[in-house]
Amino acid sequence: MNGKHLGKGSTNPPLPKGKLRLYSMRFCPYAQRVHLVLDAKKIPHDIVNIKLSDKPDWYFQRNPLGKVPAIETESEDAIYESLIIADYLDEKYPQRPLHPKDPMQKAKDRILVEHFSKISTSIYTYLRDGDDSFDPILTGLDLFEKELTLRATQFFGGDVPGMLDYMIWPWIERIDSYKIVAPEKFVIPKDRYKKLSEWKKAMKEDEAVKVTYIEPEFHAQFVNSFKAGNANYDILVK
Amino acid sequence: MNGKHLGKGSTNPPLPKGKLRLYSMRFCPYAQRVHLVLDAKKIPHDIVNIKLSDKPDWYFQRNPLGKVPAIETESEDAIYESLIIADYLDEKYPQRPLHPKDPMQKAKDRILVEHFSKISTSIYTYLRDGDDSFDPILTGLDLFEKELTLRATQFFGGDVPGMLDYMIWPWIERIDSYKIVAPEKFVIPKDRYKKLSEWKKAMKEDEAVKVTYIEPEFHAQFVNSFKAGNANYDILVK
């Protein structure tokens, strides 16, 4: 999990027999989505972290676009795109289904994930450029607050987190770090997101979430190193 | 199918009992994706065309973002996003499954659809701005030529078109119209896409494709009206 990120000049560790491999980057929210699915469904896997600023040549042989996250097995080429990997894992490994059984509910949850993508993109643009308004981000989160209130369950998925919960979690986990990175810009009105706050607290107690959870201080440290043009992927390497 | 596009001041035709409704726009490639799935699977539905430049107020009540395509039934709110609707229909209506049964093959096909999105976006940018290079579009299509060669089947889906075929078809149907709209800019090297040309010919004979097929001249007429700032949605209305 917290292994060193491999860059140019490294060699690809041999793929363990019969195991799935995840190519990841420890601070990548898209990669975290796949971690969450693997951990929630308890799918045996190994992890190889990739130094994104200096990708090893061997990585492009497995994965021509060099993207992270990607998964591969002995018998199959790498596949990428976090949502497609997540859906694949949920179909291939039937234990603890994460998508709702009802196709209509599943479609609605997937639409919410699409909505959330706009929020997460806005967060990055806002943090980087800062000239956009913060309002679209807050309005976007309102939709999720409303949705949780309507569902009247602890998680979007019901009594336990489901696919929607895990697909949006990585950005919510990072919210407190944005407050550290840009305290003057990232001001969330108190009491506007009561349900989401409770949800966030409950998510932090989830077993799968705990596996990859990173404290806001470390997320902030990574973001600052990234902004300084010298991304420190190995902050958590012991 | 070729009904008048409803704008402000119109009324929403009552939803027929037990039938699915598709809100569409006759020249929208995303909407066409949903048409193709409905027609390939022979799912009974009615169609309401929306005048996108002057959306009726009632449309926002059903579909707050006012997006097309959207589907709805008596018992369910509208859902939108062409790929999510397509997946929903394939899950909900088991006749003639369009996605590959194998989850890995399904994931690979979905990744190819994502790749294709980049090509279709590039086509629009290129036609509109024209200052980008045409090369990324050709290189993008190379991937699909190579893929068809590897698969050695008539369609991406095998002996009959599958989800991947239908999800990319609307833009291929329009390729000849781009040659009319911008003959000097849209030059495709002869013989570079032999397999894709055969595929295109075979797709045009497909029963579902025939239902919504529009001749290049009419596509071009629409694009030109759109570029002139006066989109003529009703070209095909008799």
Short mmCIF file of C-alpha atoms in Angstrom, two decimals:
data_model
loop_
_atom_site.label_atom_id
_atom_site.label_comp_id
_atom_site.label_asym_id
_atom_site.label_seq_id
_atom_site.Cartn_x
_atom_site.Cartn_y
_atom_site.Cartn_z
CA MET A 1 0.00 0.00 0.00
CA ASN A 2 2.64 2.48 1.10
CA GLY A 3 5.39 1.12 -1.13
CA LYS A 4 7.85 3.41 -2.88
CA HIS A 5 6.60 4.82 -6.20
CA LEU A 6 8.52 3.27 -9.08
CA GLY A 7 10.00 5.54 -11.72
CA LYS A 8 12.36 5.31 -14.69
CA GLY A 9 15.14 2.80 -14.19
CA SER A 10 13.02 0.57 -11.94
CA THR A 11 11.94 -2.94 -12.81
CA ASN A 12 8.40 -4.22 -12.68
CA PRO A 13 8.00 -6.69 -9.81
CA PRO A 14 6.81 -10.06 -11.17
CA LEU A 15 3.06 -10.51 -11.08
CA PRO A 16 2.13 -12.93 -8.28
CA LYS A 17 0.39 -16.05 -9.59
CA GLY A 18 -3.40 -15.84 -9.77
CA LYS A 19 -3.51 -12.45 -8.15
CA LEU A 20 -4.84 -9.24 -9.50
CA ARG A 21 -2.48 -6.28 -9.56
CA LEU A 22 -3.43 -2.65 -9.05
CA TYR A 23 -1.13 0.04 -10.39
CA SER A 24 -1.74 2.99 -8.15
CA MET A 25 -0.45 6.29 -6.85
CA ARG A 26 -0.89 6.73 -3.12
CA PHE A 27 -2.46 10.20 -3.33
CA CYS A 28 -4.55 9.69 -6.47
CA PRO A 29 -8.30 9.90 -5.74
CA TYR A 30 -9.16 7.89 -8.88
CA ALA A 31 -6.83 5.10 -7.81
CA GLN A 32 -8.36 5.23 -4.34
CA ARG A 33 -11.74 4.43 -5.88
CA VAL A 34 -10.34 1.10 -7.05
CA HIS A 35 -8.63 0.44 -3.70
CA LEU A 36 -11.98 0.96 -1.97
CA VAL A 37 -13.75 -1.55 -4.22
CA LEU A 38 -10.97 -4.13 -3.83
CA ASP A 39 -10.96 -3.69 -0.05
CA ALA A 40 -14.76 -3.61 0.34
CA LYS A 41 -15.08 -6.83 -1.65
CA LYS A 42 -11.94 -8.32 -0.09
CA ILE A 43 -10.44 -9.20 -3.47
CA PRO A 44 -6.85 -10.44 -3.07
CA HIS A 45 -4.48 -8.13 -4.91
CA ASP A 46 -1.03 -6.67 -4.88
CA ILE A 47 -0.19 -3.01 -5.40
CA VAL A 48 2.53 -1.33 -7.42
CA ASN A 49 2.81 2.44 -7.00
CA ILE A 50 3.86 4.44 -10.04
CA LYS A 51 5.83 7.69 -9.93
CA LEU A 52 3.57 9.66 -12.26
CA SER A 53 6.06 12.46 -12.88
CA ASP A 54 8.67 9.97 -14.10
CA LYS A 55 6.85 6.88 -15.33
CA PRO A 56 8.96 3.78 -15.88
CA ASP A 57 9.32 2.64 -19.51
CA TRP A 58 8.05 -0.85 -18.68
CA TYR A 59 4.75 0.64 -17.53
CA PHE A 60 3.88 1.77 -21.06
CA GLN A 61 4.31 -1.77 -22.35
CA ARG A 62 1.53 -2.96 -20.07
CA ASN A 63 -0.57 0.14 -20.34
CA PRO A 64 0.12 2.21 -23.49
CA LEU A 65 -1.46 5.39 -22.11
CA GLY A 66 0.50 5.06 -18.89
CA LYS A 67 -2.59 5.80 -16.85
CA VAL A 68 -3.22 5.12 -13.18
CA PRO A 69 -5.25 3.38 -11.82
CA ALA A 70 -4.96 0.24 -13.91
CA ILE A 71 -5.45 -3.40 -13.03
CA GLU A 72 -4.02 -6.46 -14.66
CA THR A 73 -3.85 -10.20 -14.20
CA GLU A 74 -1.55 -12.82 -15.70
CA SER A 75 -4.08 -13.67 -18.36
CA GLU A 76 -5.36 -10.20 -19.15
CA ASP A 77 -3.94 -6.91 -20.36
CA ALA A 78 -4.27 -3.88 -18.17
CA ILE A 79 -7.59 -2.09 -18.04
CA TYR A 80 -7.93 1.48 -16.82
CA GLU A 81 -10.52 4.20 -16.10
CA SER A 82 -11.52 4.09 -12.44
CA LEU A 83 -15.29 3.78 -12.95
CA ILE A 84 -14.93 1.07 -15.57
CA ILE A 85 -12.54 -0.90 -13.34
CA ALA A 86 -14.93 -0.50 -10.40
CA ASP A 87 -17.88 -1.79 -12.46
CA TYR A 88 -15.75 -4.65 -13.78
CA LEU A 89 -14.76 -5.73 -10.28
CA ASP A 90 -18.35 -5.55 -9.08
CA GLU A 91 -19.47 -7.79 -11.95
CA LYS A 92 -16.58 -10.22 -11.85
CA TYR A 93 -16.53 -10.71 -8.07
CA PRO A 94 -20.08 -11.24 -6.88
CA GLN A 95 -19.30 -11.04 -3.14
CA ARG A 96 -20.79 -7.97 -1.46
CA PRO A 97 -22.38 -6.38 -4.52
CA LEU A 98 -21.75 -2.63 -4.49
CA HIS A 99 -24.10 -1.44 -7.21
CA PRO A 100 -27.84 -1.44 -6.42
CA LYS A 101 -29.57 -4.53 -7.81
CA ASP A 102 -32.31 -2.46 -9.41
CA PRO A 103 -31.07 -1.22 -12.82
CA MET A 104 -32.94 2.09 -12.45
CA GLN A 105 -31.40 2.80 -9.03
CA LYS A 106 -28.01 1.83 -10.40
CA ALA A 107 -28.46 4.27 -13.30
CA LYS A 108 -29.48 7.06 -10.91
CA ASP A 109 -26.46 6.43 -8.71
CA ARG A 110 -24.18 6.48 -11.75
CA ILE A 111 -25.68 9.83 -12.79
CA LEU A 112 -24.90 11.17 -9.32
CA VAL A 113 -21.29 10.04 -9.73
CA GLU A 114 -21.22 12.02 -13.01
CA HIS A 115 -22.55 15.05 -11.15
CA PHE A 116 -19.90 14.61 -8.53
CA SER A 117 -17.17 14.60 -11.20
CA LYS A 118 -18.14 18.16 -12.00
CA ILE A 119 -17.73 19.11 -8.32
CA SER A 120 -14.32 17.45 -8.04
CA THR A 121 -13.14 19.12 -11.24
CA SER A 122 -14.38 22.48 -9.92
CA ILE A 123 -12.51 21.95 -6.66
CA TYR A 124 -9.23 21.46 -8.50
CA THR A 125 -9.77 24.43 -10.83
CA TYR A 126 -10.74 26.57 -7.86
CA LEU A 127 -7.72 25.59 -5.82
CA ARG A 128 -5.40 26.10 -8.77
CA ASP A 129 -6.79 29.29 -10.32
CA GLY A 130 -8.88 30.63 -7.49
CA ASP A 131 -10.65 33.14 -9.68
CA ASP A 132 -13.76 31.04 -10.14
CA SER A 133 -16.52 31.29 -7.66
CA PHE A 134 -16.79 28.79 -4.82
CA ASP A 135 -20.58 28.74 -5.25
CA PRO A 136 -20.84 25.98 -7.87
CA ILE A 137 -18.95 23.68 -5.52
CA LEU A 138 -21.33 24.42 -2.64
CA THR A 139 -24.39 24.12 -4.89
CA GLY A 140 -23.05 20.81 -6.16
CA LEU A 141 -22.67 19.50 -2.63
CA ASP A 142 -26.22 20.67 -1.85
CA LEU A 143 -27.49 18.05 -4.28
CA PHE A 144 -25.78 15.31 -2.28
CA GLU A 145 -27.00 16.71 1.03
CA LYS A 146 -30.55 16.70 -0.36
CA GLU A 147 -30.14 13.20 -1.76
CA LEU A 148 -28.97 11.77 1.56
CA THR A 149 -31.85 13.49 3.32
CA LEU A 150 -34.30 11.98 0.82
CA ARG A 151 -32.83 8.51 1.14
CA ALA A 152 -32.89 8.78 4.94
CA THR A 153 -30.18 6.13 5.26
CA GLN A 154 -26.75 6.41 6.81
CA PHE A 155 -25.02 5.79 3.48
CA PHE A 156 -26.10 6.42 -0.09
CA GLY A 157 -26.02 2.64 -0.45
CA GLY A 158 -28.24 2.05 2.62
CA ASP A 159 -26.95 0.54 5.87
CA VAL A 160 -23.51 -0.05 4.38
CA PRO A 161 -21.59 1.97 1.81
CA GLY A 162 -22.28 1.10 -1.82
CA MET A 163 -20.68 2.03 -5.12
CA LEU A 164 -21.86 5.67 -5.02
CA ASP A 165 -20.41 6.13 -1.51
CA TYR A 166 -17.03 4.74 -2.51
CA MET A 167 -16.85 6.56 -5.85
CA ILE A 168 -17.24 9.99 -4.25
CA TRP A 169 -15.39 9.33 -1.00
CA PRO A 170 -11.81 10.13 -2.14
CA TRP A 171 -12.68 13.79 -2.69
CA ILE A 172 -14.60 14.11 0.56
CA GLU A 173 -11.66 12.57 2.42
CA ARG A 174 -9.52 15.38 0.97
CA ILE A 175 -11.87 18.23 1.89
CA ASP A 176 -10.19 18.94 5.22
CA SER A 177 -6.83 19.05 3.48
CA TYR A 178 -8.08 21.77 1.11
CA LYS A 179 -8.87 23.82 4.18
CA ILE A 180 -5.22 23.49 5.19
CA VAL A 181 -3.90 24.27 1.69
CA ALA A 182 -6.15 27.30 1.13
CA PRO A 183 -7.87 28.28 4.41
CA GLU A 184 -9.01 31.67 3.11
CA LYS A 185 -10.54 30.24 -0.06
CA PHE A 186 -12.03 26.99 1.11
CA VAL A 187 -14.72 28.10 3.55
CA ILE A 188 -17.65 25.73 3.92
CA PRO A 189 -20.67 27.26 5.67
CA LYS A 190 -21.24 25.49 8.96
CA ASP A 191 -24.52 23.55 9.22
CA ARG A 192 -25.15 23.60 5.48
CA TYR A 193 -24.19 19.92 5.15
CA LYS A 194 -25.43 18.22 8.30
CA LYS A 195 -26.25 14.92 6.65
CA LEU A 196 -23.03 14.85 4.66
CA SER A 197 -21.05 15.54 7.84
CA GLU A 198 -22.66 12.58 9.57
CA TRP A 199 -22.05 10.50 6.47
CA LYS A 200 -18.41 11.53 6.42
CA LYS A 201 -17.99 10.52 10.05
CA ALA A 202 -19.61 7.14 9.38
CA MET A 203 -17.52 6.58 6.24
CA LYS A 204 -14.33 7.14 8.22
CA GLU A 205 -15.34 4.17 10.39
CA ASP A 206 -15.85 1.89 7.38
CA GLU A 207 -13.33 -0.97 7.20
CA ALA A 208 -12.53 -0.45 3.51
CA VAL A 209 -12.15 3.31 3.94
CA LYS A 210 -9.76 2.77 6.87
CA VAL A 211 -7.34 0.77 4.71
CA THR A 212 -6.42 3.71 2.47
CA TYR A 213 -7.39 6.65 4.70
CA ILE A 214 -4.82 9.43 4.80
CA GLU A 215 -4.87 12.24 7.38
CA PRO A 216 -5.59 15.75 6.02
CA GLU A 217 -2.08 16.90 7.01
CA PHE A 218 -0.46 14.40 4.65
CA HIS A 219 -2.89 15.12 1.82
CA ALA A 220 -2.07 18.82 2.25
CA GLN A 221 1.65 18.07 2.28
CA PHE A 222 1.29 16.19 -1.00
CA VAL A 223 -0.82 18.93 -2.65
CA ASN A 224 1.72 21.57 -1.62
CA SER A 225 4.63 19.53 -2.99
CA PHE A 226 2.67 19.03 -6.20
CA LYS A 227 1.89 22.74 -6.50
CA ALA A 228 5.58 23.49 -5.94
CA GLY A 229 6.35 21.39 -9.02
CA ASN A 230 8.05 18.66 -7.05
CA ALA A 231 5.34 16.12 -6.18
CA ASN A 232 6.46 14.00 -3.24
CA TYR A 233 4.70 10.68 -3.85
CA ASP A 234 6.61 8.89 -1.10
CA ILE A 235 5.48 10.92 1.91
CA LEU A 236 4.02 7.81 3.57
CA VAL A 237 6.87 5.44 2.77
CA LYS A 238 8.40 4.24 6.00
CA MET B 1 -39.30 9.76 -34.93
CA ASN B 2 -39.48 12.73 -37.28
CA GLY B 3 -41.97 14.68 -35.16
CA LYS B 4 -41.70 18.44 -34.78
CA HIS B 5 -39.30 19.59 -32.05
CA LEU B 6 -41.26 21.09 -29.15
CA GLY B 7 -40.20 24.45 -27.79
CA LYS B 8 -41.49 27.08 -25.37
CA GLY B 9 -45.25 27.40 -25.36
CA SER B 10 -45.79 23.75 -26.27
CA THR B 11 -47.43 21.18 -24.03
CA ASN B 12 -45.94 17.84 -23.12
CA PRO B 13 -47.91 15.03 -24.81
CA PRO B 14 -49.30 12.69 -22.13
CA LEU B 15 -47.09 9.68 -21.46
CA PRO B 16 -48.63 6.56 -23.01
CA LYS B 17 -49.47 3.92 -20.38
CA GLY B 18 -46.76 1.37 -19.69
CA LYS B 19 -44.52 2.74 -22.39
CA LEU B 20 -41.09 4.18 -22.10
CA ARG B 21 -40.56 7.66 -23.50
CA LEU B 22 -37.41 8.97 -25.12
CA TYR B 23 -36.82 12.71 -25.22
CA SER B 24 -34.66 13.23 -28.25
CA MET B 25 -33.38 15.65 -30.86
CA ARG B 26 -33.38 14.23 -34.37
CA PHE B 27 -29.78 15.25 -35.17
CA CYS B 28 -28.21 14.60 -31.75
CA PRO B 29 -25.64 11.77 -31.90
CA TYR B 30 -25.99 11.09 -28.16
CA ALA B 31 -29.74 10.71 -28.51
CA GLN B 32 -29.18 8.44 -31.50
CA ARG B 33 -27.21 6.08 -29.25
CA VAL B 34 -30.35 5.53 -27.19
CA HIS B 35 -32.52 5.16 -30.30
CA LEU B 36 -30.17 2.44 -31.54
CA VAL B 37 -30.38 0.49 -28.29
CA LEU B 38 -34.19 0.81 -28.17
CA ASP B 39 -34.49 -0.31 -31.79
CA ALA B 40 -31.92 -3.12 -31.57
CA LYS B 41 -33.68 -4.56 -28.53
CA LYS B 42 -37.14 -3.76 -29.93
CA ILE B 43 -38.24 -1.99 -26.76
CA PRO B 44 -41.63 -0.29 -27.25
CA HIS B 45 -41.28 3.46 -26.76
CA ASP B 46 -42.58 6.79 -27.89
CA ILE B 47 -40.43 9.76 -28.86
CA VAL B 48 -40.75 13.44 -28.05
CA ASN B 49 -38.32 15.74 -29.86
CA ILE B 50 -37.10 18.79 -27.95
CA LYS B 51 -36.13 22.10 -29.53
CA LEU B 52 -32.81 22.47 -27.75
CA SER B 53 -32.39 26.17 -28.58
CA ASP B 54 -35.75 27.00 -26.99
CA LYS B 55 -36.50 24.29 -24.44
CA PRO B 56 -40.07 24.15 -23.16
CA ASP B 57 -40.55 25.04 -19.48
CA TRP B 58 -42.32 21.74 -18.77
CA TYR B 59 -39.21 19.87 -19.84
CA PHE B 60 -37.24 21.19 -16.88
CA GLN B 61 -39.85 19.85 -14.47
CA ARG B 62 -39.18 16.33 -15.69
CA ASN B 63 -35.49 16.77 -16.23
CA PRO B 64 -33.98 19.64 -14.19
CA LEU B 65 -30.83 19.89 -16.33
CA GLY B 66 -32.94 19.95 -19.51
CA LYS B 67 -30.65 17.42 -21.14
CA VAL B 68 -31.31 15.26 -24.17
CA PRO B 69 -31.39 12.27 -24.46
CA ALA B 70 -33.50 11.35 -21.45
CA ILE B 71 -35.90 8.50 -20.87
CA GLU B 72 -38.81 8.29 -18.51
CA THR B 73 -41.68 6.03 -17.58
CA GLU B 74 -44.87 6.65 -15.64
CA SER B 75 -43.33 5.29 -12.47
CA GLU B 76 -39.85 6.73 -12.80
CA ASP B 77 -38.26 10.15 -13.12
CA ALA B 78 -36.22 10.94 -16.17
CA ILE B 79 -32.71 9.57 -16.40
CA TYR B 80 -30.12 11.02 -18.75
CA GLU B 81 -26.53 10.52 -19.98
CA SER B 82 -26.52 8.42 -23.15
CA LEU B 83 -24.11 5.71 -21.95
CA ILE B 84 -25.86 5.30 -18.62
CA ILE B 85 -29.26 5.02 -20.35
CA ALA B 86 -27.82 2.49 -22.80
CA ASP B 87 -26.43 0.35 -19.97
CA TYR B 88 -29.69 0.64 -18.07
CA LEU B 89 -31.72 -0.55 -21.05
CA ASP B 90 -29.34 -3.46 -21.64
CA GLU B 91 -29.72 -4.56 -18.00
CA LYS B 92 -33.44 -3.96 -17.69
CA TYR B 93 -34.45 -5.59 -20.99
CA PRO B 94 -32.62 -8.89 -21.32
CA GLN B 95 -33.60 -9.56 -24.98
CA ARG B 96 -30.65 -9.40 -27.37
CA PRO B 97 -27.94 -8.48 -24.87
CA LEU B 98 -25.69 -5.80 -26.35
CA HIS B 99 -22.80 -5.79 -23.90
CA PRO B 100 -20.40 -8.76 -24.03
CA LYS B 101 -21.21 -11.35 -21.34
CA ASP B 102 -17.60 -11.51 -20.18
CA PRO B 103 -17.01 -8.64 -17.70
CA MET B 104 -13.42 -8.13 -18.94
CA GLN B 105 -14.51 -7.85 -22.58
CA LYS B 106 -17.29 -5.50 -21.52
CA ALA B 107 -14.76 -3.32 -19.67
CA LYS B 108 -12.46 -3.25 -22.71
CA ASP B 109 -15.31 -2.25 -24.98
CA ARG B 110 -16.34 0.52 -22.58
CA ILE B 111 -12.75 1.80 -22.58
CA LEU B 112 -12.89 1.90 -26.39
CA VAL B 113 -16.07 3.97 -26.19
CA GLU B 114 -14.17 6.39 -23.91
CA HIS B 115 -11.40 6.58 -26.49
CA PHE B 116 -13.95 7.26 -29.17
CA SER B 117 -15.37 10.18 -27.15
CA LYS B 118 -12.03 11.90 -27.55
CA ILE B 119 -12.23 11.43 -31.34
CA SER B 120 -15.77 12.79 -31.55
CA THR B 121 -14.87 15.79 -29.39
CA SER B 122 -11.82 16.43 -31.62
CA ILE B 123 -14.01 16.27 -34.73
CA TYR B 124 -16.30 19.00 -33.39
CA THR B 125 -13.42 21.22 -32.24
CA TYR B 126 -11.72 20.74 -35.58
CA LEU B 127 -14.81 21.58 -37.60
CA ARG B 128 -15.54 24.61 -35.44
CA ASP B 129 -12.07 26.08 -34.94
CA GLY B 130 -10.12 24.35 -37.67
CA ASP B 131 -6.79 25.39 -36.25
CA ASP B 132 -6.11 22.07 -34.59
CA SER B 133 -4.46 19.34 -36.53
CA PHE B 134 -6.50 16.62 -38.20
CA ASP B 135 -3.90 14.03 -37.19
CA PRO B 136 -5.27 13.13 -33.73
CA ILE B 137 -8.60 12.26 -35.37
CA LEU B 138 -6.91 9.96 -37.90
CA THR B 139 -4.69 8.41 -35.22
CA GLY B 140 -7.76 7.86 -33.08
CA LEU B 141 -9.52 6.07 -35.91
CA ASP B 142 -6.40 3.94 -36.48
CA LEU B 143 -7.02 2.35 -33.10
CA PHE B 144 -10.47 1.21 -34.21
CA GLU B 145 -9.17 -0.02 -37.56
CA LYS B 146 -6.55 -2.07 -35.70
CA GLU B 147 -9.10 -3.36 -33.22
CA LEU B 148 -11.47 -4.56 -35.96
CA THR B 149 -8.56 -6.27 -37.72
CA LEU B 150 -7.58 -8.01 -34.48
CA ARG B 151 -11.12 -9.13 -33.77
CA ALA B 152 -11.51 -10.40 -37.34
CA THR B 153 -15.28 -10.15 -37.11
CA GLN B 154 -17.67 -8.08 -39.18
CA PHE B 155 -18.75 -6.02 -36.19
CA PHE B 156 -16.99 -5.12 -32.97
CA GLY B 157 -19.68 -7.18 -31.28
CA GLY B 158 -19.10 -10.22 -33.52
CA ASP B 159 -21.59 -11.38 -36.17
CA VAL B 160 -24.10 -8.73 -35.15
CA PRO B 161 -23.53 -5.23 -33.82
CA GLY B 162 -23.10 -4.93 -30.07
CA MET B 163 -22.97 -2.04 -27.64
CA LEU B 164 -19.60 -0.74 -28.85
CA ASP B 165 -20.82 -0.69 -32.47
CA TYR B 166 -23.93 1.25 -31.59
CA MET B 167 -22.21 3.68 -29.20
CA ILE B 168 -19.75 4.88 -31.85
CA TRP B 169 -22.00 4.63 -34.91
CA PRO B 170 -23.68 8.08 -34.74
CA TRP B 171 -20.36 9.85 -35.41
CA ILE B 172 -19.37 7.49 -38.20
CA GLU B 173 -22.78 8.01 -39.83
CA ARG B 174 -21.98 11.74 -39.84
CA ILE B 175 -18.48 11.43 -41.34
CA ASP B 176 -19.66 11.86 -44.93
CA SER B 177 -21.59 14.96 -43.93
CA TYR B 178 -18.40 16.54 -42.53
CA LYS B 179 -16.90 16.10 -45.97
CA ILE B 180 -19.79 18.16 -47.35
CA VAL B 181 -19.55 20.81 -44.63
CA ALA B 182 -15.76 21.21 -44.85
CA PRO B 183 -14.42 19.38 -47.94
CA GLU B 184 -11.02 21.06 -47.80
CA LYS B 185 -10.50 20.26 -44.12
CA PHE B 186 -11.98 16.83 -43.77
CA VAL B 187 -9.77 14.67 -45.97
CA ILE B 188 -9.54 11.02 -44.98
CA PRO B 189 -6.69 9.12 -46.66
CA LYS B 190 -8.12 6.46 -48.96
CA ASP B 191 -7.30 2.87 -47.96
CA ARG B 192 -6.23 3.81 -44.43
CA TYR B 193 -9.45 2.42 -42.96
CA LYS B 194 -10.36 -0.64 -45.03
CA LYS B 195 -11.89 -2.59 -42.19
CA LEU B 196 -13.79 0.41 -40.87
CA SER B 197 -15.16 1.09 -44.36
CA GLU B 198 -16.48 -2.46 -44.62
CA TRP B 199 -17.87 -2.14 -41.11
CA LYS B 200 -19.59 1.12 -42.03
CA LYS B 201 -21.20 -0.50 -45.06
CA ALA B 202 -22.40 -3.45 -42.97
CA MET B 203 -23.71 -1.14 -40.21
CA LYS B 204 -25.81 0.77 -42.75
CA GLU B 205 -27.61 -2.50 -43.49
CA ASP B 206 -28.40 -3.15 -39.84
CA GLU B 207 -32.12 -2.99 -39.05
CA ALA B 208 -31.70 -0.77 -35.99
CA VAL B 209 -29.34 1.59 -37.80
CA LYS B 210 -31.81 1.92 -40.68
CA VAL B 211 -34.52 3.24 -38.36
CA THR B 212 -32.69 6.47 -37.51
CA TYR B 213 -30.30 6.71 -40.47
CA ILE B 214 -30.06 10.19 -41.98
CA GLU B 215 -28.43 10.89 -45.36
CA PRO B 216 -25.21 12.97 -45.25
CA GLU B 217 -26.92 15.83 -47.15
CA PHE B 218 -29.43 16.33 -44.33
CA HIS B 219 -26.80 16.04 -41.61
CA ALA B 220 -24.78 18.69 -43.46
CA GLN B 221 -27.86 20.90 -43.82
CA PHE B 222 -28.40 20.68 -40.07
CA VAL B 223 -24.75 21.40 -39.21
CA ASN B 224 -24.75 24.42 -41.51
CA SER B 225 -27.97 25.79 -39.99
CA PHE B 226 -26.47 25.25 -36.53
CA LYS B 227 -23.23 27.01 -37.48
CA ALA B 228 -25.28 29.91 -38.87
CA GLY B 229 -26.82 30.32 -35.41
CA ASN B 230 -30.25 29.20 -36.51
CA ALA B 231 -30.38 25.44 -35.94
CA ASN B 232 -33.12 23.90 -38.06
CA TYR B 233 -34.21 20.89 -36.02
CA ASP B 234 -37.25 20.19 -38.20
CA ILE B 235 -35.52 19.49 -41.53
CA LEU B 236 -37.02 16.00 -41.69
CA VAL B 237 -40.53 16.94 -40.55
CA LYS B 238 -42.97 16.17 -43.35
#
